[in-house]
PDB file of C-alpha atoms in Angstrom:
ATOM      1  CA  MET A   1      32.381  76.376  31.521  1.00 46.00           C
ATOM      2  CA  MET A   2      34.249  75.305  28.296  1.00 51.00           C
ATOM      3  CA  HIS A   3      32.693  76.295  25.122  1.00 59.00           C
ATOM      4  CA  ASN A   4      34.071  73.321  22.799  1.00 70.00           C
ATOM      5  CA  ASP A   5      30.862  73.382  20.391  1.00 72.00           C
ATOM      6  CA  THR A   6      32.728  74.626  17.506  1.00 72.00           C
ATOM      7  CA  PRO A   7      31.611  74.357  13.908  1.00 70.00           C
ATOM      8  CA  LEU A   8      34.550  72.094  13.239  1.00 71.00           C
ATOM      9  CA  THR A   9      33.441  69.533  16.064  1.00 72.00           C
ATOM     10  CA  ARG A  10      30.056  69.454  14.936  1.00 66.00           C
ATOM     11  CA  ALA A  11      31.126  68.929  11.301  1.00 62.00           C
ATOM     12  CA  LEU A  12      33.713  66.206  12.502  1.00 65.00           C
ATOM     13  CA  THR A  13      30.760  64.408  14.363  1.00 65.00           C
ATOM     14  CA  GLN A  14      28.351  64.926  11.595  1.00 62.00           C
ATOM     15  CA  GLN A  15      26.074  67.261  13.271  1.00 49.00           C
ATOM     16  CA  GLU A  16      26.319  70.237  10.975  1.00 47.00           C
ATOM     17  CA  ALA A  17      24.192  70.569   7.941  1.00 50.00           C
ATOM     18  CA  LYS A  18      25.812  70.183   4.594  1.00 57.00           C
ATOM     19  CA  VAL A  19      27.718  72.969   3.420  1.00 59.00           C
ATOM     20  CA  GLN A  20      25.918  75.118   1.020  1.00 82.00           C
ATOM     21  CA  ALA A  21      27.010  75.384  -2.602  1.00 90.00           C
ATOM     22  CA  THR A  22      28.452  78.756  -3.819  1.00 93.00           C
ATOM     23  CA  PRO A  23      28.497  80.351  -7.310  1.00 95.00           C
ATOM     24  CA  LEU A  24      31.585  79.059  -8.309  1.00 95.00           C
ATOM     25  CA  ASP A  25      30.379  75.688  -7.483  1.00 95.00           C
ATOM     26  CA  ALA A  26      27.497  76.268 -10.126  1.00 96.00           C
ATOM     27  CA  LEU A  27      30.238  77.170 -12.542  1.00 97.00           C
ATOM     28  CA  LYS A  28      32.181  74.009 -12.017  1.00 97.00           C
ATOM     29  CA  LEU A  29      29.129  71.820 -12.261  1.00 97.00           C
ATOM     30  CA  ALA A  30      27.981  73.530 -15.448  1.00 98.00           C
ATOM     31  CA  ARG A  31      31.269  73.126 -16.900  1.00 97.00           C
ATOM     32  CA  LYS A  32      31.100  69.409 -16.221  1.00 97.00           C
ATOM     33  CA  HIS A  33      27.578  69.195 -17.463  1.00 96.00           C
ATOM     34  CA  TRP A  34      28.485  71.064 -20.762  1.00 96.00           C
ATOM     35  CA  LEU A  35      31.466  68.837 -21.373  1.00 94.00           C
ATOM     36  CA  GLU A  36      29.358  65.571 -21.042  1.00 92.00           C
ATOM     37  CA  HIS A  37      26.182  67.008 -22.924  1.00 89.00           C
ATOM     38  CA  SER A  38      26.917  70.035 -24.805  1.00 88.00           C
ATOM     39  CA  ARG A  39      23.933  71.659 -23.106  1.00 90.00           C
ATOM     40  CA  LEU A  40      22.626  73.126 -19.644  1.00 95.00           C
ATOM     41  CA  ASN A  41      19.382  72.194 -17.979  1.00 96.00           C
ATOM     42  CA  MET A  42      19.028  74.873 -15.044  1.00 97.00           C
ATOM     43  CA  GLY A  43      16.688  72.606 -13.133  1.00 97.00           C
ATOM     44  CA  SER A  44      19.214  69.609 -13.232  1.00 97.00           C
ATOM     45  CA  LEU A  45      21.906  72.058 -12.087  1.00 98.00           C
ATOM     46  CA  ALA A  46      19.873  73.348  -9.180  1.00 97.00           C
ATOM     47  CA  GLU A  47      19.020  70.128  -7.944  1.00 96.00           C
ATOM     48  CA  GLU A  48      22.504  68.752  -7.983  1.00 96.00           C
ATOM     49  CA  LEU A  49      23.802  71.635  -6.251  1.00 96.00           C
ATOM     50  CA  GLY A  50      21.107  71.431  -3.588  1.00 94.00           C
ATOM     51  CA  VAL A  51      19.634  74.897  -4.196  1.00 94.00           C
ATOM     52  CA  ASN A  52      16.382  76.035  -5.738  1.00 95.00           C
ATOM     53  CA  ARG A  53      16.054  77.615  -9.218  1.00 96.00           C
ATOM     54  CA  ALA A  54      15.465  81.007  -7.853  1.00 96.00           C
ATOM     55  CA  THR A  55      18.890  80.879  -6.073  1.00 95.00           C
ATOM     56  CA  LEU A  56      20.637  79.478  -9.303  1.00 97.00           C
ATOM     57  CA  PHE A  57      19.507  82.208 -11.378  1.00 97.00           C
ATOM     58  CA  ARG A  58      20.343  85.137  -8.643  1.00 96.00           C
ATOM     59  CA  TRP A  59      23.690  83.541  -8.802  1.00 96.00           C
ATOM     60  CA  VAL A  60      24.389  83.339 -12.451  1.00 97.00           C
ATOM     61  CA  GLY A  61      21.864  85.731 -14.249  1.00 96.00           C
ATOM     62  CA  ASN A  62      20.103  83.532 -16.791  1.00 96.00           C
ATOM     63  CA  LYS A  63      21.026  80.449 -18.759  1.00 96.00           C
ATOM     64  CA  ASP A  64      22.771  82.386 -21.496  1.00 95.00           C
ATOM     65  CA  LEU A  65      25.130  84.141 -19.101  1.00 95.00           C
ATOM     66  CA  LEU A  66      26.010  81.037 -17.385  1.00 97.00           C
ATOM     67  CA  LEU A  67      26.679  79.248 -20.738  1.00 97.00           C
ATOM     68  CA  GLY A  68      28.897  82.276 -21.612  1.00 96.00           C
ATOM     69  CA  GLU A  69      30.873  81.880 -18.608  1.00 97.00           C
ATOM     70  CA  VAL A  70      31.473  78.250 -18.936  1.00 97.00           C
ATOM     71  CA  LEU A  71      32.353  78.447 -22.670  1.00 97.00           C
ATOM     72  CA  TRP A  72      34.647  81.433 -21.610  1.00 97.00           C
ATOM     73  CA  SER A  73      36.295  79.455 -18.889  1.00 96.00           C
ATOM     74  CA  PHE A  74      37.484  77.350 -21.855  1.00 95.00           C
ATOM     75  CA  TYR A  75      38.420  80.078 -24.348  1.00 95.00           C
ATOM     76  CA  ARG A  76      40.524  81.589 -21.565  1.00 95.00           C
ATOM     77  CA  VAL A  77      42.712  78.419 -21.159  1.00 94.00           C
ATOM     78  CA  LEU A  78      42.962  78.184 -24.952  1.00 94.00           C
ATOM     79  CA  PHE A  79      44.207  81.915 -25.197  1.00 94.00           C
ATOM     80  CA  ASP A  80      46.642  81.210 -22.274  1.00 93.00           C
ATOM     81  CA  GLN A  81      48.147  78.197 -24.102  1.00 94.00           C
ATOM     82  CA  ILE A  82      48.562  79.856 -27.311  1.00 93.00           C
ATOM     83  CA  ILE A  83      50.523  82.928 -25.822  1.00 89.00           C
ATOM     84  CA  GLU A  84      52.540  80.331 -23.750  1.00 88.00           C
ATOM     85  CA  ASP A  85      53.293  78.321 -26.854  1.00 90.00           C
ATOM     86  CA  ALA A  86      54.179  81.243 -29.292  1.00 83.00           C
ATOM     87  CA  GLU A  87      57.629  82.147 -30.438  1.00 81.00           C
ATOM     88  CA  GLY A  88      58.983  85.016 -32.188  1.00 84.00           C
ATOM     89  CA  ASP A  89      57.414  88.727 -31.976  1.00 89.00           C
ATOM     90  CA  GLY A  90      55.871  91.476 -33.915  1.00 92.00           C
ATOM     91  CA  GLY A  91      53.237  91.144 -36.732  1.00 92.00           C
ATOM     92  CA  GLU A  92      54.112  87.573 -37.840  1.00 92.00           C
ATOM     93  CA  TYR A  93      53.995  86.410 -33.976  1.00 93.00           C
ATOM     94  CA  LEU A  94      50.502  88.049 -33.583  1.00 95.00           C
ATOM     95  CA  ALA A  95      49.321  86.623 -36.831  1.00 94.00           C
ATOM     96  CA  TRP A  96      50.254  83.184 -35.678  1.00 94.00           C
ATOM     97  CA  ALA A  97      48.564  83.434 -32.423  1.00 95.00           C
ATOM     98  CA  CYS A  98      45.218  84.758 -34.312  1.00 95.00           C
ATOM     99  CA  GLU A  99      45.357  81.951 -36.596  1.00 94.00           C
ATOM    100  CA  GLN A 100      45.860  79.560 -33.810  1.00 94.00           C
ATOM    101  CA  VAL A 101      42.733  80.699 -32.077  1.00 94.00           C
ATOM    102  CA  VAL A 102      40.707  79.785 -35.200  1.00 93.00           C
ATOM    103  CA  VAL A 103      42.589  76.363 -35.733  1.00 93.00           C
ATOM    104  CA  ARG A 104      42.403  75.381 -31.909  1.00 93.00           C
ATOM    105  CA  ILE A 105      38.589  76.350 -31.748  1.00 93.00           C
ATOM    106  CA  MET A 106      37.784  74.271 -34.741  1.00 91.00           C
ATOM    107  CA  GLU A 107      39.662  71.255 -33.182  1.00 92.00           C
ATOM    108  CA  ASN A 108      37.582  71.370 -30.140  1.00 92.00           C
ATOM    109  CA  GLU A 109      35.363  68.640 -30.244  1.00 92.00           C
ATOM    110  CA  PRO A 110      32.975  69.628 -27.384  1.00 92.00           C
ATOM    111  CA  LEU A 111      32.469  73.238 -28.939  1.00 92.00           C
ATOM    112  CA  GLN A 112      31.948  71.839 -32.485  1.00 91.00           C
ATOM    113  CA  ARG A 113      29.305  69.293 -31.030  1.00 92.00           C
ATOM    114  CA  PHE A 114      27.398  72.120 -29.172  1.00 93.00           C
ATOM    115  CA  ILE A 115      27.478  73.927 -32.644  1.00 91.00           C
ATOM    116  CA  ARG A 116      26.073  71.014 -34.490  1.00 89.00           C
ATOM    117  CA  GLN A 117      23.342  70.302 -31.804  1.00 91.00           C
ATOM    118  CA  ASP A 118      21.730  73.619 -31.633  1.00 90.00           C
ATOM    119  CA  THR A 119      23.621  75.968 -34.331  1.00 91.00           C
ATOM    120  CA  GLU A 120      21.550  78.950 -34.235  1.00 91.00           C
ATOM    121  CA  TYR A 121      21.469  79.245 -30.300  1.00 93.00           C
ATOM    122  CA  ALA A 122      25.569  78.401 -30.444  1.00 93.00           C
ATOM    123  CA  ILE A 123      26.193  81.174 -32.930  1.00 93.00           C
ATOM    124  CA  ARG A 124      24.271  83.591 -30.832  1.00 93.00           C
ATOM    125  CA  ILE A 125      26.078  82.703 -27.651  1.00 94.00           C
ATOM    126  CA  LEU A 126      29.542  82.647 -29.318  1.00 94.00           C
ATOM    127  CA  THR A 127      29.200  85.680 -31.551  1.00 92.00           C
ATOM    128  CA  SER A 128      26.397  88.118 -30.546  1.00 90.00           C
ATOM    129  CA  LYS A 129      27.459  91.437 -28.950  1.00 86.00           C
ATOM    130  CA  SER A 130      25.220  90.828 -25.930  1.00 84.00           C
ATOM    131  CA  SER A 131      27.294  87.552 -25.287  1.00 84.00           C
ATOM    132  CA  ILE A 132      30.358  87.895 -23.086  1.00 94.00           C
ATOM    133  CA  ILE A 133      32.453  85.598 -25.666  1.00 96.00           C
ATOM    134  CA  GLN A 134      33.148  88.228 -28.351  1.00 95.00           C
ATOM    135  CA  GLY A 135      33.646  91.110 -25.938  1.00 95.00           C
ATOM    136  CA  ARG A 136      36.232  89.348 -23.963  1.00 96.00           C
ATOM    137  CA  SER A 137      37.947  87.878 -27.031  1.00 96.00           C
ATOM    138  CA  ILE A 138      38.185  91.368 -28.100  1.00 97.00           C
ATOM    139  CA  GLU A 139      39.930  92.507 -24.979  1.00 97.00           C
ATOM    140  CA  VAL A 140      42.281  89.486 -24.802  1.00 96.00           C
ATOM    141  CA  ILE A 141      43.312  90.204 -28.552  1.00 97.00           C
ATOM    142  CA  ARG A 142      43.753  93.859 -27.663  1.00 98.00           C
ATOM    143  CA  GLY A 143      46.052  93.100 -24.754  1.00 96.00           C
ATOM    144  CA  LEU A 144      48.348  90.810 -26.954  1.00 95.00           C
ATOM    145  CA  LEU A 145      48.395  93.804 -29.563  1.00 97.00           C
ATOM    146  CA  GLN A 146      49.157  96.331 -26.925  1.00 97.00           C
ATOM    147  CA  SER A 147      51.884  94.238 -25.245  1.00 95.00           C
ATOM    148  CA  GLU A 148      53.633  93.957 -28.916  1.00 95.00           C
ATOM    149  CA  ALA A 149      53.124  97.758 -29.494  1.00 96.00           C
ATOM    150  CA  ASP A 150      54.429  98.740 -26.039  1.00 96.00           C
ATOM    151  CA  ALA A 151      57.554  96.622 -26.566  1.00 94.00           C
ATOM    152  CA  GLY A 152      58.306  98.582 -29.765  1.00 95.00           C
ATOM    153  CA  ARG A 153      58.301  95.130 -31.767  1.00 93.00           C
ATOM    154  CA  TRP A 154      55.368  96.115 -34.042  1.00 95.00           C
ATOM    155  CA  ARG A 155      53.195  99.092 -34.703  1.00 94.00           C
ATOM    156  CA  SER A 156      49.310  99.023 -35.478  1.00 93.00           C
ATOM    157  CA  PRO A 157      47.998 100.402 -38.766  1.00 88.00           C
ATOM    158  CA  ILE A 158      44.902 101.398 -37.081  1.00 94.00           C
ATOM    159  CA  PRO A 159      43.573 102.130 -33.535  1.00 96.00           C
ATOM    160  CA  LEU A 160      44.139  99.097 -31.296  1.00 97.00           C
ATOM    161  CA  ALA A 161      40.477  98.705 -30.215  1.00 97.00           C
ATOM    162  CA  GLU A 162      39.229  98.782 -33.770  1.00 97.00           C
ATOM    163  CA  LEU A 163      41.886  96.287 -34.972  1.00 98.00           C
ATOM    164  CA  ALA A 164      41.205  93.864 -32.190  1.00 98.00           C
ATOM    165  CA  TYR A 165      37.488  93.972 -33.149  1.00 97.00           C
ATOM    166  CA  LEU A 166      38.216  93.411 -36.750  1.00 97.00           C
ATOM    167  CA  ILE A 167      40.535  90.230 -35.881  1.00 97.00           C
ATOM    168  CA  VAL A 168      37.621  88.699 -33.924  1.00 97.00           C
ATOM    169  CA  ARG A 169      35.190  89.248 -36.639  1.00 94.00           C
ATOM    170  CA  VAL A 170      37.616  87.782 -39.234  1.00 95.00           C
ATOM    171  CA  GLY A 171      38.087  85.039 -36.949  1.00 95.00           C
ATOM    172  CA  GLU A 172      34.436  84.425 -36.695  1.00 93.00           C
ATOM    173  CA  SER A 173      34.245  84.287 -40.475  1.00 90.00           C
ATOM    174  CA  PHE A 174      36.549  81.501 -40.787  1.00 90.00           C
ATOM    175  CA  LEU A 175      35.002  79.588 -37.954  1.00 90.00           C
ATOM    176  CA  TYR A 176      31.231  80.157 -38.632  1.00 88.00           C
ATOM    177  CA  GLY A 177      30.944  81.901 -41.978  1.00 80.00           C
ATOM    178  CA  ASP A 178      29.408  78.888 -43.660  1.00 75.00           C
ATOM    179  CA  ILE A 179      26.629  78.890 -40.969  1.00 77.00           C
ATOM    180  CA  ILE A 180      26.378  82.727 -40.843  1.00 70.00           C
ATOM    181  CA  SER A 181      26.272  83.669 -44.275  1.00 66.00           C
ATOM    182  CA  GLY A 182      26.629  80.345 -46.245  1.00 64.00           C
ATOM    183  CA  HIS A 183      30.206  81.319 -47.385  1.00 67.00           C
ATOM    184  CA  ASP A 184      32.686  78.582 -46.396  1.00 68.00           C
ATOM    185  CA  THR A 185      36.301  80.516 -45.968  1.00 67.00           C
ATOM    186  CA  ALA A 186      39.076  78.255 -46.460  1.00 69.00           C
ATOM    187  CA  MET A 187      41.001  77.833 -43.299  1.00 75.00           C
ATOM    188  CA  PRO A 188      44.424  77.878 -45.187  1.00 77.00           C
ATOM    189  CA  HIS A 189      43.699  81.750 -45.869  1.00 86.00           C
ATOM    190  CA  ALA A 190      43.292  82.629 -42.139  1.00 89.00           C
ATOM    191  CA  ARG A 191      46.896  83.475 -41.477  1.00 88.00           C
ATOM    192  CA  THR A 192      47.345  85.413 -44.666  1.00 91.00           C
ATOM    193  CA  ALA A 193      43.948  87.724 -43.718  1.00 94.00           C
ATOM    194  CA  PHE A 194      45.465  88.232 -40.153  1.00 95.00           C
ATOM    195  CA  ARG A 195      48.888  89.175 -41.642  1.00 93.00           C
ATOM    196  CA  LEU A 196      47.101  91.715 -43.842  1.00 93.00           C
ATOM    197  CA  LEU A 197      45.192  93.144 -40.939  1.00 94.00           C
ATOM    198  CA  LEU A 198      48.264  93.441 -38.730  1.00 93.00           C
ATOM    199  CA  GLY A 199      50.768  94.921 -41.404  1.00 85.00           C
ATOM    200  CA  ALA A 200      52.911  91.691 -41.062  1.00 72.00           C
ATOM    201  CA  GLN A 201      55.364  90.948 -44.055  1.00 59.00           C
ATOM    202  CA  GLN A 202      54.231  88.451 -46.322  1.00 54.00           C
ATOM    203  CA  PRO A 203      56.509  85.668 -46.969  1.00 51.00           C
ATOM    204  CA  ALA A 204      57.923  85.513 -50.591  1.00 42.00           C
ATOM    205  CA  PRO A 205      55.986  82.861 -52.830  1.00 46.00           C
TER     206      PRO A 205
END
């Protein structure tokens, strides 16, 4: 007797139940929802994925963690593009890269819309130590600093971990200072601030 009743044959004859969604499907759909609405509705996500809310929360932890992963997926692309676009090396290259992070986040309309719609919540997700955004941003910046230091093109004035943290916090000040403290930091000063932190040579006036 031939055993030809395989999953493939059942799928081809539409006898197999719909394939279940996965946690990665949840992230993909959440990205789509966030781009369209700048917010996430866990009930709507679960319904569209074909799973119950308990399953969705088991996959992603909670709404804040899922939103953090959604935002980080866009941040990661942004960081990679900046590194790819960069020219030069040493402190000036690092200062340019850090400045570009700030500039491109400022120019990201979905992110700015998210901040406008729910400012307090957005700032908590983007800058809180309990969110993944700040921690992962620090790690990416630290890796960038490490690569220049290892290549002998730049020497850090302070331990790399501390410097990476300071760079991220300074970047947050330029991005969200008017919201966090009421102090509107002038964007043209961003590269100067990063040069000072990185010990890069200042251009002649």
